[in-house]
Amino acid sequence: EGNSLTGRGYSSADLERFGESLQQVCTPVPTLLPPNGSLALAGGDRWRLVPFDVGVVGAVGYAHDLVRTESLRRQLLVGRGGALEVLDEGTLDSVERNVALGGLLGLALDGDGWELSATSLLNRVTDDETKTWLGRDGDANTDIRVTRLRWVERMLLSERVAGAHELPVLNSELEWRYAYSLASRMEPDERETRYDRDPTSGVYLLSDRPEGNQRLFSELVDHNHDAAVQWKVPLTFSDDLKLATRSGVGVVVKSRAVDTRRFKLMHKGARTGDAALRAKPAEEVFAPDNIAPDGFQLAETTRKTDNYGGESLVGSAFVAADLELPARLTLTGGARVELAHVAVNTFELFNAAATPSVATFDTVDALPSLGLSWGFVEDMQLRAAGSLTVARPEMRELSPAIYTDVTGGRSRFGNPELQPTSIAH
């Protein structure tokens, strides 16, 4: 509907209709798994067309992979006296199906003193995942059974053009490139159901806890632009003294948008207290007859931190040189300056007046490097090098958006206060 189900004036009949429209397939069904397999085709050729050569390459691939794992997992904490205590313990039965389909098409033109190329890449990956967790929840002090059905579609589209041109000035070469990529991730209906073991009867009943049953719809879209140009100048002073210099500039611009909605069929009416009903499979518990004012009612549980958008811009300039010296010594060095702007805005989807969580930083980093290699014998070298690099937090790490793991219900989230890290090595 484009609006929150909470506080938007929807009637009980509307909420009942919305709840009944959800597909209620929540329980895994045992089945025979097909064998894994893959198929790949590739080909290309090169032709001489005056005044340049033309090369074409293409490839397509398909892979289907199924994996089932059964594992015992424990989460420990430090208890009284410093002794380790088991907080959560249980078995995880997981079946993951991965289907990948991709293709590549490349075109290259090679002329007298110049080269041009263009590459298109499309890769699509689908994950179909079923997980069942059976074990102890230490926080709730009860045995639980959690089932998650998850379907995730990921796509990467990349377009790249590049060129290299010989210049008469100093016998140099100019190289340039531009690439655009679109990455998306869609999770159209994650379904999670939880049953808690009743201590009196020993029967597992559909949980009425906040994490008892969840429906999640999420979409992520990334746009990335990457452009750079560099100039290469070779200088020869003698057979034993040569210098190759490189200098250039570049810019990377990235934007991200995440749209997430969460829903839950709440225990509203007297019918939800019927233990016999709550002991049934989720498909029967959430049958249309039970989604009613005296039963279960659909509610929005989208979190304040579920949705975020971000942008980053990294501009750079560098100079580098390779100096070949007598006695098979090669000295390499250079410096790179990067100006980075990153901003991530985590906001409450249906409350424009709420103050968003904003993570931002602007940095200027000078990143030098120096190395020396000695080819003391044929095909063997000794090398020594040092450099300074920087690691910047990803957008996901800067947003307090919460992700809940299926095992034990642990929540994971980013930190808006993270800052870049300088690394010397």
XYZ file of C-alpha atoms in Angstrom:
425
model
C 0.000 0.000 0.000
C 3.023 2.273 0.365
C 2.030 3.237 3.943
C 2.695 1.770 7.353
C -0.014 -0.522 8.682
C 0.356 1.220 12.037
C -1.391 4.511 12.610
C -2.762 4.862 9.067
C -6.417 4.326 9.802
C -6.774 0.871 8.287
C -9.897 -0.931 9.478
C -9.931 -4.433 10.957
C -11.369 -5.673 7.660
C -8.458 -4.131 5.756
C -5.895 -5.725 8.071
C -7.678 -9.054 7.785
C -7.584 -8.838 3.991
C -3.905 -7.895 3.997
C -3.047 -10.782 6.310
C -4.977 -13.325 4.275
C -3.182 -12.197 1.110
C 0.196 -13.378 2.434
C 1.287 -16.755 1.145
C 1.376 -19.118 4.120
C 4.002 -21.692 3.169
C 6.333 -21.763 6.158
C 7.152 -25.424 6.903
C 9.977 -27.215 5.044
C 8.956 -30.364 3.160
C 11.519 -33.202 2.821
C 12.396 -33.914 -0.793
C 15.081 -35.595 -2.882
C 17.806 -33.144 -3.836
C 18.977 -33.181 -7.471
C 22.708 -33.455 -8.270
C 24.855 -30.383 -8.670
C 25.916 -29.313 -12.129
C 27.303 -26.534 -14.279
C 27.638 -25.546 -17.915
C 29.916 -22.965 -19.536
C 30.414 -21.844 -23.121
C 33.042 -19.388 -24.357
C 34.356 -18.271 -27.696
C 36.050 -15.459 -29.512
C 37.987 -14.464 -32.591
C 40.119 -11.711 -34.071
C 39.935 -10.175 -37.530
C 42.169 -7.777 -39.460
C 40.166 -4.864 -40.802
C 42.210 -2.079 -42.335
C 43.300 0.108 -40.584
C 42.783 -1.798 -37.303
C 42.190 -5.243 -35.799
C 38.881 -6.286 -34.239
C 38.576 -8.825 -31.448
C 35.383 -10.241 -29.948
C 34.986 -12.579 -26.986
C 31.833 -13.909 -25.367
C 30.983 -16.343 -22.588
C 27.934 -17.663 -20.752
C 27.797 -19.859 -17.708
C 25.269 -21.656 -15.529
C 25.849 -23.400 -12.204
C 23.491 -25.173 -9.831
C 24.748 -26.064 -6.359
C 22.892 -27.699 -3.471
C 24.389 -28.173 -0.026
C 22.871 -29.662 3.096
C 24.601 -29.279 6.439
C 23.737 -30.412 9.949
C 25.700 -28.838 12.765
C 25.746 -28.532 16.533
C 26.225 -24.975 17.751
C 26.859 -23.442 21.149
C 27.049 -19.847 22.298
C 29.065 -19.395 25.466
C 29.407 -16.574 27.965
C 31.635 -15.903 30.926
C 29.680 -16.695 34.074
C 30.355 -16.316 37.734
C 33.905 -16.991 38.761
C 35.093 -16.630 35.181
C 33.787 -20.032 34.123
C 32.264 -20.491 30.682
C 28.535 -21.181 30.623
C 26.358 -22.352 27.743
C 23.817 -19.691 26.797
C 22.366 -21.203 23.614
C 22.826 -24.726 22.316
C 21.132 -26.597 19.504
C 21.277 -28.194 16.086
C 20.997 -26.346 12.797
C 19.709 -28.222 9.745
C 20.372 -26.151 6.641
C 19.710 -26.667 2.939
C 21.055 -24.018 0.576
C 20.440 -23.969 -3.157
C 22.544 -21.616 -5.246
C 21.834 -20.931 -8.917
C 24.199 -18.682 -10.877
C 23.723 -17.456 -14.425
C 26.093 -15.036 -16.088
C 27.404 -13.759 -19.362
C 30.203 -11.601 -20.717
C 30.707 -9.826 -24.030
C 33.888 -7.998 -24.956
C 34.916 -5.962 -27.999
C 38.406 -4.614 -28.708
C 39.803 -2.429 -31.485
C 43.575 -2.325 -31.989
C 44.953 0.337 -34.294
C 48.286 1.929 -35.032
C 49.267 3.470 -31.694
C 45.882 3.151 -30.014
C 43.560 0.586 -28.420
C 39.895 0.735 -27.474
C 37.868 -1.845 -25.572
C 34.355 -2.301 -24.241
C 33.133 -5.004 -21.880
C 29.651 -5.897 -20.664
C 29.093 -8.279 -17.771
C 25.848 -9.583 -16.343
C 25.797 -11.930 -13.367
C 22.691 -13.136 -11.550
C 22.748 -15.326 -8.443
C 19.766 -16.793 -6.616
C 19.955 -18.301 -3.127
C 17.113 -20.500 -1.888
C 17.697 -21.273 1.771
C 15.891 -23.364 4.371
C 17.099 -23.459 7.972
C 15.669 -25.157 11.044
C 17.107 -24.480 14.482
C 16.192 -26.790 17.358
C 17.719 -26.075 20.724
C 17.844 -23.986 23.859
C 17.291 -20.224 24.049
C 19.121 -19.097 27.167
C 17.633 -15.592 27.162
C 14.067 -16.937 27.209
C 15.019 -20.015 29.275
C 13.089 -22.338 26.987
C 13.549 -24.840 24.180
C 12.685 -23.438 20.770
C 12.243 -24.506 17.162
C 12.849 -21.801 14.558
C 12.330 -22.204 10.822
C 13.467 -19.716 8.216
C 12.616 -19.793 4.511
C 14.637 -17.306 2.532
C 14.910 -16.416 -1.157
C 17.527 -13.861 -2.213
C 18.186 -12.604 -5.733
C 21.417 -10.746 -6.465
C 22.384 -9.128 -9.747
C 25.467 -7.334 -11.011
C 25.521 -5.408 -14.286
C 28.824 -3.866 -15.313
C 29.703 -1.773 -18.347
C 33.318 -0.726 -18.966
C 35.097 1.210 -21.713
C 38.828 1.853 -21.818
C 41.489 3.164 -24.142
C 45.248 3.481 -24.529
C 46.944 5.987 -26.856
C 50.595 6.465 -27.762
C 51.642 10.121 -27.644
C 54.564 11.713 -29.467
C 55.442 13.742 -26.372
C 58.329 11.940 -24.597
C 57.265 8.690 -26.261
C 54.569 8.474 -23.584
C 51.242 6.676 -23.325
C 47.862 7.872 -22.095
C 45.410 5.359 -20.600
C 41.842 6.007 -19.524
C 38.832 4.038 -18.345
C 35.238 4.485 -17.251
C 33.075 1.829 -15.634
C 29.486 1.821 -14.439
C 28.019 -0.942 -12.334
C 24.563 -1.624 -10.968
C 24.231 -4.067 -8.094
C 20.928 -5.132 -6.588
C 19.775 -7.484 -3.876
C 16.134 -8.484 -3.474
C 14.676 -10.521 -0.633
C 10.991 -10.695 -1.561
C 9.492 -12.662 1.331
C 11.646 -14.057 4.113
C 9.488 -16.134 6.453
C 10.518 -17.020 9.966
C 8.408 -18.926 12.476
C 9.255 -19.803 16.052
C 7.765 -22.405 18.364
C 8.468 -22.484 22.114
C 8.290 -25.725 24.110
C 5.557 -25.631 26.705
C 7.136 -26.776 30.022
C 3.942 -28.425 31.198
C 2.885 -30.455 28.167
C 6.236 -30.656 26.377
C 4.490 -29.585 23.138
C 5.975 -26.911 20.910
C 3.547 -23.987 20.558
C 3.713 -21.055 18.142
C 5.547 -18.352 20.063
C 3.859 -15.102 21.058
C 7.202 -13.412 21.625
C 8.102 -10.413 19.436
C 10.335 -12.628 17.266
C 7.669 -15.363 17.133
C 6.841 -15.044 13.430
C 8.189 -12.570 10.929
C 7.801 -11.619 7.283
C 10.499 -9.485 5.685
C 10.630 -7.752 2.301
C 13.843 -5.968 1.414
C 15.557 -4.433 -1.604
C 19.028 -2.922 -1.983
C 20.273 -1.014 -5.037
C 23.828 0.240 -5.601
C 25.046 2.535 -8.389
C 28.792 2.862 -8.916
C 30.771 5.116 -11.282
C 34.534 4.676 -11.625
C 36.670 6.862 -13.919
C 40.450 7.257 -14.127
C 43.201 8.470 -16.431
C 46.951 7.929 -16.183
C 50.036 9.055 -18.112
C 53.062 6.781 -18.559
C 56.478 8.182 -19.459
C 59.477 5.855 -20.027
C 62.967 7.342 -19.831
C 66.164 5.502 -20.769
C 69.494 6.929 -19.622
C 71.614 3.860 -20.345
C 71.287 0.074 -20.560
C 71.570 -0.142 -16.758
C 69.627 2.980 -15.836
C 65.972 3.289 -16.810
C 63.086 5.213 -15.296
C 59.376 4.608 -15.874
C 56.970 7.141 -14.373
C 53.210 7.004 -13.950
C 50.837 9.723 -12.832
C 47.081 10.034 -12.879
C 43.811 10.990 -11.305
C 40.611 9.096 -10.612
C 37.207 9.337 -9.014
C 34.767 6.744 -7.650
C 31.164 7.764 -6.908
C 28.794 5.314 -5.227
C 25.200 5.553 -4.011
C 23.060 3.044 -2.132
C 19.382 2.793 -1.206
C 17.880 0.147 1.089
C 14.113 -0.344 1.394
C 12.912 -2.803 4.049
C 9.477 -3.702 5.415
C 8.698 -6.123 8.252
C 5.338 -7.620 9.159
C 4.001 -9.931 11.830
C 0.738 -11.733 12.464
C 0.069 -10.612 16.051
C -1.739 -12.612 18.708
C -4.800 -10.378 19.097
C -7.950 -12.332 19.926
C -8.978 -15.104 22.285
C -8.499 -17.733 19.584
C -4.710 -17.269 19.747
C -4.710 -18.667 23.288
C -5.867 -22.077 22.036
C -2.872 -24.368 22.636
C -4.242 -26.987 20.244
C -4.289 -24.407 17.452
C -0.819 -23.064 18.200
C 0.627 -26.585 18.147
C -0.306 -27.006 14.471
C 1.984 -26.209 11.535
C 2.190 -22.518 10.682
C 0.169 -23.002 7.484
C -2.785 -24.179 9.551
C -2.293 -21.677 12.369
C -2.386 -18.800 9.885
C -5.242 -20.165 7.817
C -7.652 -17.440 6.568
C -10.267 -18.416 9.159
C -7.804 -17.664 11.955
C -6.826 -14.236 10.624
C -9.649 -12.274 12.188
C -10.353 -9.787 15.002
C -10.628 -12.683 17.462
C -7.481 -14.367 16.125
C -4.348 -13.110 14.422
C -3.986 -9.626 12.947
C -1.336 -8.316 10.580
C 0.862 -5.550 11.990
C 3.825 -3.565 10.738
C 7.047 -4.199 12.675
C 9.459 -2.276 10.451
C 12.241 -0.999 12.675
C 13.312 2.616 12.928
C 16.744 1.643 11.604
C 15.692 -0.709 8.796
C 15.968 1.788 5.958
C 18.999 3.765 4.955
C 20.644 5.481 2.041
C 24.211 6.489 1.483
C 26.673 8.070 -0.858
C 30.432 8.097 -1.130
C 32.916 9.956 -3.282
C 36.617 9.154 -3.395
C 38.851 11.323 -5.540
C 42.515 10.455 -5.976
C 45.763 11.579 -7.587
C 49.034 9.682 -7.687
C 52.611 9.658 -8.954
C 54.796 6.554 -9.125
C 58.134 5.573 -10.584
C 60.190 2.439 -11.251
C 63.946 3.036 -11.395
C 66.106 0.227 -12.798
C 69.637 0.458 -11.392
C 72.857 -1.431 -12.040
C 73.473 -4.762 -10.264
C 69.890 -5.810 -10.978
C 68.447 -3.402 -8.436
C 64.995 -1.872 -8.942
C 63.702 0.954 -6.781
C 59.973 1.631 -6.805
C 58.158 4.406 -5.064
C 55.212 6.709 -5.199
C 52.567 8.613 -3.361
C 48.805 8.712 -3.588
C 46.462 11.333 -2.167
C 42.806 10.423 -1.617
C 39.959 12.770 -0.691
C 36.991 10.817 0.635
C 33.466 11.869 1.508
C 31.089 9.241 2.926
C 27.596 9.851 4.315
C 25.000 7.301 5.445
C 21.504 8.349 6.481
C 19.448 5.811 8.469
C 15.870 6.971 8.819
C 12.452 6.006 10.141
C 10.415 5.127 7.075
C 7.035 6.518 8.101
C 8.027 9.395 10.354
C 9.474 12.325 8.457
C 9.709 14.335 11.691
C 12.004 11.810 13.364
C 15.678 12.688 13.549
C 17.654 10.311 11.336
C 20.913 8.657 12.330
C 23.642 10.237 10.206
C 27.140 8.828 9.831
C 29.590 10.910 7.865
C 33.277 11.556 7.491
C 35.486 13.618 5.213
C 39.153 12.695 5.056
C 42.306 13.539 3.154
C 44.873 10.726 3.155
C 48.452 10.804 1.885
C 49.560 7.244 1.113
C 53.248 6.807 0.294
C 54.991 3.584 -0.740
C 58.614 2.536 -1.278
C 60.152 -0.736 -2.370
C 63.488 -2.222 -3.388
C 64.126 -5.503 -5.205
C 67.405 -7.237 -5.971
C 67.659 -9.953 -8.593
C 70.731 -11.597 -7.079
C 70.462 -14.666 -9.343
C 68.418 -15.565 -12.404
C 64.703 -16.023 -11.624
C 65.147 -15.156 -7.933
C 64.690 -11.877 -6.096
C 64.911 -10.366 -2.648
C 62.320 -7.703 -1.923
C 61.685 -5.142 0.782
C 58.756 -2.729 0.770
C 56.736 -0.459 2.961
C 53.508 1.436 2.402
C 50.658 3.218 4.078
C 47.059 2.331 3.214
C 43.624 3.180 4.562
C 40.550 1.060 5.305
C 37.233 2.869 5.241
C 34.021 1.479 6.772
C 31.455 0.172 4.323
C 28.007 1.788 4.266
C 26.490 -1.291 5.870
C 28.959 -0.968 8.749
C 27.980 2.666 9.316
C 24.231 2.068 9.574
C 22.557 0.882 12.805
C 20.196 -1.237 10.682
C 19.687 -4.530 12.535
C 20.033 -8.041 11.148
C 18.822 -10.961 13.283
C 20.551 -14.320 12.921
C 18.431 -17.472 12.813
C 20.565 -19.229 15.442
C 19.708 -17.851 18.849
C 18.132 -14.683 17.462
C 21.321 -12.635 17.860
C 21.114 -9.121 16.453
C 23.921 -7.545 14.462
C 24.160 -3.890 13.511
C 26.612 -1.229 12.345
C 28.091 1.710 14.209
C 27.667 5.290 12.886
C 30.736 6.362 14.896
C 33.183 4.220 12.899
C 36.081 6.060 11.301
C 38.670 5.098 8.672
C 41.725 3.138 9.817
C 45.288 3.856 8.686
C 47.390 0.745 8.080
C 51.174 0.759 7.821
C 52.912 -2.329 6.487
